[in-house]
Amino acid sequence: AMSAHAKPSAKPEDGSEPSKARTLDEGLEEAGKYEGDPLDCPCIQHMKEGPCGAQFVTAFRCFIDSKEADKGADCLDHFRTMQTCFEENPEHYKDFLGGGDEEEPAKEAPAAPPAKQEDSKNEEWYKHNFAK
């Protein structure tokens, strides 16, 4: 392993806080490299806070302790529970639900024919990502 002290100085653009994992995979990977208890890694503190913290910790701990060849394969139920909780609390976890946009989940939107809804969403997404 590289020397523990040679930490790359990956400063976030605004320079205000330690880098937060943007996705669950990122969090698992970052915390896996963390010296000490992976659950103490600053990269995942924001996942532990909030309404689904307990579910996250359970799934995460399970993943860390997993002895399966396919690591975490025995934790899928925990991750599903966690994901469901994330989806019920989108304002807190929108980053982990993909997009990370201010986009509300469909159930909040006024009822519209699904096809229509999908189109406008894709267009939004397109504008957001490519029309800079």
XYZ file of N, CA, C and O in Angstrom:
528
model
N 0.845 -1.201 0.000
C 0.000 0.000 0.000
C 0.878 1.248 0.000
O 2.005 1.210 0.435
N 0.307 2.351 -0.489
C 1.046 3.603 -0.483
C 1.162 4.084 0.957
O 0.440 3.653 1.824
N 2.060 4.987 1.187
C 2.197 5.548 2.523
C 0.899 6.205 2.931
O 0.275 6.912 2.151
N 0.487 5.966 4.144
C -0.806 6.464 4.624
C -0.857 7.982 4.616
O -1.913 8.569 4.572
N 0.320 8.594 4.646
C 0.333 10.047 4.765
C 0.201 10.727 3.419
O -0.153 11.881 3.337
N 0.489 10.009 2.360
C 0.408 10.606 1.029
C -1.027 10.641 0.546
O -1.392 9.968 -0.395
N -1.842 11.382 1.257
C -3.246 11.496 0.855
C -3.350 12.549 -0.246
O -2.851 13.644 -0.070
N -3.962 12.210 -1.374
C -4.130 13.239 -2.408
C -4.995 14.362 -1.847
O -5.953 14.096 -1.137
N -4.612 15.597 -2.122
C -5.376 16.710 -1.568
C -6.531 17.039 -2.498
O -6.539 18.056 -3.159
N -7.481 16.101 -2.560
C -8.650 16.320 -3.417
C -9.603 17.267 -2.712
O -10.422 16.857 -1.919
N -9.434 18.544 -2.985
C -10.307 19.544 -2.369
C -11.551 19.719 -3.226
O -11.450 19.831 -4.434
N -12.725 19.715 -2.594
C -13.916 20.012 -3.404
C -13.822 21.432 -3.934
O -13.124 22.258 -3.350
N -14.535 21.710 -5.019
C -14.428 23.008 -5.674
C -14.606 24.161 -4.690
O -13.864 25.113 -4.701
N -15.602 24.036 -3.823
C -15.853 25.161 -2.916
C -14.923 25.118 -1.706
O -14.905 26.021 -0.909
N -14.179 24.025 -1.572
C -13.185 23.930 -0.508
C -13.761 23.891 0.888
O -13.038 24.078 1.856
N -15.070 23.620 1.027
C -15.652 23.746 2.350
C -15.659 22.462 3.166
O -15.449 22.485 4.352
N -15.855 21.329 2.549
C -16.016 20.126 3.354
C -15.262 18.957 2.760
O -14.866 18.995 1.604
N -15.051 17.907 3.563
C -14.357 16.732 3.030
C -15.172 16.147 1.891
O -16.387 16.338 1.836
N -14.520 15.455 0.999
C -15.246 14.937 -0.154
C -16.289 13.944 0.313
O -16.002 13.051 1.101
N -17.497 14.140 -0.155
C -18.571 13.219 0.177
C -18.702 12.239 -0.963
O -18.640 12.634 -2.120
N -18.907 10.996 -0.636
C -19.167 10.030 -1.686
C -20.483 10.402 -2.350
O -21.467 10.686 -1.689
N -20.488 10.431 -3.668
C -21.696 10.814 -4.396
C -22.621 9.622 -4.574
O -23.820 9.786 -4.755
N -22.042 8.430 -4.570
C -22.856 7.242 -4.780
C -22.525 6.234 -3.705
O -21.502 6.345 -3.026
N -23.358 5.250 -3.582
C -23.153 4.221 -2.589
C -21.857 3.466 -2.879
O -21.052 3.232 -1.990
N -21.652 3.109 -4.156
C -20.445 2.372 -4.511
C -19.198 3.157 -4.121
O -18.234 2.611 -3.601
N -19.263 4.455 -4.400
C -18.141 5.322 -4.067
C -17.906 5.291 -2.564
O -16.780 5.233 -2.099
N -18.998 5.351 -1.825
C -18.909 5.334 -0.369
C -18.288 4.045 0.142
O -17.422 4.054 1.006
N -18.743 2.930 -0.426
C -18.220 1.634 0.000
C -16.725 1.550 -0.295
O -15.943 1.065 0.515
N -16.360 2.059 -1.469
C -14.961 1.978 -1.875
C -14.087 2.876 -0.995
O -13.067 2.457 -0.479
N -14.523 4.128 -0.819
C -13.781 5.079 0.006
C -13.607 4.543 1.418
O -12.519 4.548 1.970
N -14.713 4.106 1.988
C -14.686 3.658 3.376
C -13.832 2.406 3.516
O -13.218 2.176 4.553
N -13.785 1.613 2.443
C -12.961 0.416 2.472
C -11.480 0.746 2.596
O -10.706 -0.040 3.128
N -11.092 1.910 2.109
C -9.682 2.320 2.161
C -9.385 3.073 3.459
O -8.235 3.372 3.759
N -10.443 3.405 4.179
C -10.278 4.225 5.377
C -9.560 3.434 6.464
O -9.842 2.257 6.667
N -8.628 4.070 7.150
C -7.957 3.386 8.255
C -8.829 3.501 9.482
O -9.226 4.589 9.869
N -9.083 2.362 10.100
C -9.989 2.380 11.238
C -11.340 1.844 10.808
O -11.450 1.213 9.759
N -12.355 2.084 11.604
C -13.679 1.571 11.297
C -14.220 2.266 10.055
O -14.364 3.480 10.043
N -14.522 1.486 9.017
C -15.027 2.107 7.780
C -16.245 2.993 8.017
O -16.449 3.965 7.299
N -17.040 2.656 9.036
C -18.230 3.470 9.290
C -17.881 4.841 9.849
O -18.733 5.710 9.942
N -16.625 5.038 10.226
C -16.218 6.357 10.716
C -15.700 7.238 9.589
O -15.369 8.395 9.801
N -15.588 6.681 8.404
C -15.044 7.447 7.286
C -15.892 8.686 7.029
O -17.120 8.586 6.893
N -15.256 9.868 6.975
C -16.018 11.111 6.731
C -16.781 11.062 5.407
O -17.786 11.736 5.248
N -16.293 10.202 4.493
C -16.909 10.153 3.172
C -18.356 9.666 3.216
O -19.113 9.875 2.277
N -18.749 9.006 4.295
C -20.118 8.471 4.342
C -20.939 9.034 5.499
O -22.056 8.579 5.751
N -20.399 10.024 6.205
C -21.156 10.555 7.350
C -22.522 11.067 6.916
O -23.506 10.915 7.620
N -22.585 11.676 5.711
C -23.860 12.233 5.260
C -24.867 11.127 4.972
O -26.063 11.367 4.965
N -24.374 9.899 4.723
C -25.316 8.807 4.487
C -25.846 8.273 5.814
O -26.938 7.737 5.887
N -25.024 8.416 6.864
C -25.433 7.911 8.171
C -26.401 8.868 8.861
O -27.165 8.466 9.726
N -26.319 10.137 8.465
C -27.271 11.091 9.024
C -28.562 10.932 8.255
O -28.572 10.384 7.175
N -29.633 11.474 8.825
C -30.858 11.451 8.050
C -31.695 10.225 8.339
O -31.297 9.336 9.090
N -32.858 10.203 7.730
C -33.909 9.254 8.090
C -33.548 7.792 7.850
O -34.110 6.923 8.477
N -32.593 7.506 6.968
C -32.292 6.107 6.655
C -30.933 5.688 7.172
O -30.370 4.682 6.733
N -30.401 6.455 8.100
C -29.073 6.159 8.624
C -28.947 4.740 9.150
O -27.978 4.036 8.862
N -29.949 4.306 9.904
C -29.891 2.977 10.514
C -29.849 1.890 9.445
O -29.064 0.950 9.525
N -30.701 2.051 8.417
C -30.735 1.064 7.338
C -29.404 1.053 6.591
O -28.899 0.005 6.197
N -28.873 2.251 6.394
C -27.592 2.346 5.703
C -26.506 1.628 6.481
O -25.745 0.827 5.933
N -26.429 1.912 7.783
C -25.376 1.319 8.610
C -25.495 -0.205 8.605
O -24.499 -0.913 8.477
N -26.721 -0.704 8.715
C -26.929 -2.156 8.712
C -26.424 -2.781 7.418
O -25.674 -3.761 7.431
N -26.822 -2.190 6.290
C -26.419 -2.725 4.996
C -24.903 -2.602 4.814
O -24.239 -3.522 4.330
N -24.394 -1.461 5.240
C -22.981 -1.178 5.052
C -22.132 -2.127 5.882
O -21.156 -2.709 5.397
N -22.519 -2.278 7.136
C -21.799 -3.172 8.043
C -21.828 -4.596 7.483
O -20.817 -5.301 7.484
N -22.973 -4.997 6.988
C -23.115 -6.323 6.404
C -22.156 -6.486 5.234
O -21.464 -7.491 5.092
N -22.098 -5.465 4.400
C -21.221 -5.506 3.228
C -19.754 -5.653 3.659
O -19.010 -6.472 3.124
N -19.369 -4.850 4.650
C -17.987 -4.869 5.114
C -17.614 -6.243 5.662
O -16.518 -6.746 5.429
N -18.550 -6.858 6.383
C -18.271 -8.148 7.021
C -18.511 -9.326 6.091
O -18.265 -10.463 6.458
N -19.007 -9.045 4.896
C -19.375 -10.111 3.973
C -18.184 -10.993 3.621
O -17.116 -10.506 3.272
N -18.396 -12.317 3.726
C -17.332 -13.265 3.382
C -17.635 -13.944 2.047
O -16.924 -14.840 1.621
N -18.718 -13.509 1.403
C -19.087 -14.119 0.127
C -18.025 -13.833 -0.931
O -17.351 -12.804 -0.884
N -17.908 -14.729 -1.893
C -16.987 -14.505 -3.006
C -17.405 -13.236 -3.736
O -16.582 -12.409 -4.106
N -18.708 -13.098 -3.931
C -19.238 -11.887 -4.523
C -19.609 -10.982 -3.357
O -20.707 -11.078 -2.810
N -18.687 -10.142 -2.956
C -18.830 -9.385 -1.704
C -20.156 -8.656 -1.619
O -20.540 -7.938 -2.530
N -20.848 -8.854 -0.520
C -22.125 -8.184 -0.310
C -23.311 -8.968 -0.844
O -24.455 -8.560 -0.675
N -23.040 -10.108 -1.473
C -24.133 -10.888 -2.063
C -25.141 -11.329 -0.999
O -26.322 -11.514 -1.274
N -24.663 -11.466 0.221
C -25.537 -11.903 1.303
C -26.234 -10.726 1.984
O -26.916 -10.894 2.980
N -26.070 -9.532 1.431
C -26.621 -8.328 2.069
C -27.709 -7.676 1.229
O -28.149 -6.568 1.536
N -28.126 -8.348 0.164
C -29.025 -7.677 -0.779
C -30.314 -7.217 -0.123
O -30.838 -6.152 -0.448
N -30.830 -8.009 0.818
C -32.069 -7.601 1.484
C -31.863 -6.289 2.234
O -32.704 -5.398 2.185
N -30.729 -6.194 2.924
C -30.435 -4.963 3.673
C -30.347 -3.777 2.716
O -30.858 -2.701 3.006
N -29.685 -3.994 1.581
C -29.536 -2.893 0.632
C -30.881 -2.509 0.024
O -31.149 -1.344 -0.217
N -31.731 -3.510 -0.185
C -33.058 -3.211 -0.723
C -33.855 -2.370 0.266
O -34.501 -1.397 -0.109
N -33.796 -2.760 1.519
C -34.491 -2.002 2.571
C -34.008 -0.566 2.589
O -34.794 0.384 2.651
N -32.695 -0.418 2.500
C -32.091 0.902 2.521
C -32.534 1.722 1.308
O -32.922 2.880 1.430
N -32.486 1.088 0.135
C -32.867 1.766 -1.096
C -34.321 2.233 -1.021
O -34.648 3.353 -1.417
N -35.178 1.366 -0.505
C -36.596 1.723 -0.367
C -36.737 2.940 0.524
O -37.488 3.869 0.224
N -35.974 2.940 1.610
C -36.019 4.075 2.531
C -35.528 5.340 1.823
O -36.134 6.405 1.941
N -34.447 5.216 1.051
C -33.930 6.367 0.296
C -35.032 6.933 -0.593
O -35.223 8.139 -0.685
N -35.751 6.010 -1.260
C -36.763 6.464 -2.209
C -37.924 7.141 -1.492
O -38.610 7.981 -2.071
N -38.139 6.783 -0.232
C -39.217 7.420 0.522
C -38.775 8.763 1.100
O -39.591 9.531 1.597
N -37.481 9.024 1.067
C -36.961 10.284 1.596
C -36.077 10.978 0.568
O -34.909 11.281 0.833
N -36.630 11.223 -0.628
C -35.803 11.692 -1.745
C -35.112 13.018 -1.479
O -34.031 13.262 -1.999
N -35.733 13.854 -0.653
C -35.129 15.170 -0.460
C -33.788 15.016 0.256
O -32.879 15.800 0.041
N -33.670 13.980 1.053
C -32.420 13.801 1.790
C -31.406 12.996 0.987
O -30.208 13.183 1.124
N -31.907 12.115 0.129
C -31.009 11.163 -0.529
C -30.993 11.282 -2.039
O -30.626 10.346 -2.726
N -31.424 12.439 -2.556
C -31.554 12.511 -4.012
C -30.243 12.197 -4.725
O -30.252 11.649 -5.809
N -29.121 12.488 -4.096
C -27.840 12.186 -4.734
C -27.669 10.703 -5.014
O -27.021 10.311 -5.967
N -28.250 9.879 -4.143
C -28.038 8.447 -4.284
C -29.113 7.802 -5.140
O -29.072 6.621 -5.406
N -30.090 8.579 -5.534
C -31.171 8.031 -6.345
C -30.934 8.352 -7.803
O -31.829 8.294 -8.614
N -29.708 8.735 -8.111
C -29.386 9.051 -9.503
C -29.832 10.466 -9.812
O -30.811 10.954 -9.267
N -29.107 11.134 -10.669
C -29.508 12.477 -11.072
C -29.038 13.523 -10.093
O -28.261 14.380 -10.436
N -29.514 13.444 -8.862
C -29.154 14.449 -7.887
C -29.734 15.798 -8.264
O -29.306 16.829 -7.801
N -30.741 15.769 -9.147
C -31.394 17.003 -9.546
C -32.457 17.390 -8.536
O -32.798 16.634 -7.660
N -33.020 18.570 -8.732
C -34.111 19.001 -7.863
C -35.391 18.264 -8.272
O -36.448 18.524 -7.749
N -35.247 17.426 -9.258
C -36.358 16.636 -9.788
C -37.076 15.860 -8.681
O -36.463 15.072 -7.984
N -38.373 16.099 -8.528
C -39.124 15.318 -7.552
C -39.419 13.952 -8.147
O -39.515 13.811 -9.356
N -39.590 12.930 -7.304
C -39.985 11.633 -7.864
C -41.355 11.738 -8.515
O -42.144 12.609 -8.152
N -41.646 10.851 -9.442
C -42.845 10.949 -10.271
C -44.113 11.108 -9.444
O -45.008 11.833 -9.831
N -44.182 10.427 -8.299
C -45.447 10.460 -7.558
C -45.816 11.858 -7.071
O -46.962 12.120 -6.785
N -44.833 12.751 -6.996
C -45.136 14.119 -6.579
C -45.683 14.945 -7.745
O -46.320 15.956 -7.551
N -45.373 14.517 -8.952
C -45.755 15.300 -10.115
C -47.247 15.163 -10.368
O -47.851 14.150 -10.032
N -47.855 16.189 -10.965
C -49.263 16.062 -11.320
C -49.423 14.894 -12.280
O -48.544 14.661 -13.114
N -50.493 14.157 -12.147
C -50.691 12.986 -12.983
C -50.626 13.386 -14.450
O -51.307 14.303 -14.881
N -49.780 12.700 -15.174
C -49.666 12.929 -16.614
C -49.476 11.574 -17.263
O -48.980 10.669 -16.627
N -49.865 11.447 -18.529
C -49.650 10.151 -19.186
C -48.170 9.795 -19.124
O -47.335 10.657 -19.377
N -47.838 8.569 -18.744
C -46.444 8.173 -18.522
C -45.523 8.557 -19.673
O -44.470 9.119 -19.459
N -45.941 8.317 -20.913
C -45.075 8.600 -22.054
C -44.685 10.075 -22.064
O -43.526 10.432 -22.175
N -45.691 10.929 -21.890
C -45.469 12.369 -21.879
C -44.434 12.718 -20.801
O -43.465 13.404 -21.065
N -44.722 12.254 -19.600
C -43.852 12.493 -18.451
C -42.404 12.155 -18.776
O -41.500 12.923 -18.527
N -42.212 10.977 -19.345
C -40.880 10.484 -19.638
C -40.150 11.426 -20.585
O -39.015 11.783 -20.373
N -40.847 11.855 -21.653
C -40.239 12.748 -22.632
C -39.722 14.021 -21.991
O -38.580 14.395 -22.173
N -40.589 14.663 -21.241
C -40.183 15.951 -20.678
C -39.017 15.745 -19.717
O -38.133 16.558 -19.626
N -39.027 14.612 -19.026
C -37.953 14.333 -18.079
C -36.636 14.196 -18.837
O -35.630 14.769 -18.452
N -36.669 13.444 -19.930
C -35.450 13.245 -20.696
C -34.944 14.556 -21.268
O -33.754 14.796 -21.335
N -35.876 15.373 -21.668
C -35.493 16.655 -22.219
C -34.833 17.502 -21.136
O -33.809 18.119 -21.356
N -35.442 17.496 -19.952
C -34.870 18.210 -18.816
C -33.447 17.731 -18.584
O -32.524 18.502 -18.439
N -33.341 16.421 -18.550
C -32.051 15.790 -18.267
C -31.046 16.207 -19.331
O -29.921 16.557 -19.040
N -31.501 16.185 -20.545
C -30.625 16.549 -21.659
C -30.156 17.991 -21.511
O -28.980 18.293 -21.594
N -31.128 18.902 -21.285
C -30.785 20.312 -21.115
C -29.769 20.474 -19.995
O -28.778 21.157 -20.129
N -30.068 19.792 -18.900
C -29.244 19.930 -17.712
C -27.807 19.508 -17.976
O -26.864 20.124 -17.516
N -27.645 18.421 -18.739
C -26.316 17.863 -18.904
C -25.552 18.375 -20.113
O -24.335 18.405 -20.093
N -26.269 18.726 -21.181
C -25.565 19.038 -22.397
C -25.729 20.473 -22.862
O -24.974 20.958 -23.665
N -26.755 21.158 -22.371
C -27.012 22.497 -22.908
C -26.346 23.557 -22.060
O -26.942 24.554 -21.740
N -25.138 23.286 -21.615
C -24.440 24.256 -20.776
C -23.860 25.374 -21.627
O -23.389 25.117 -22.703
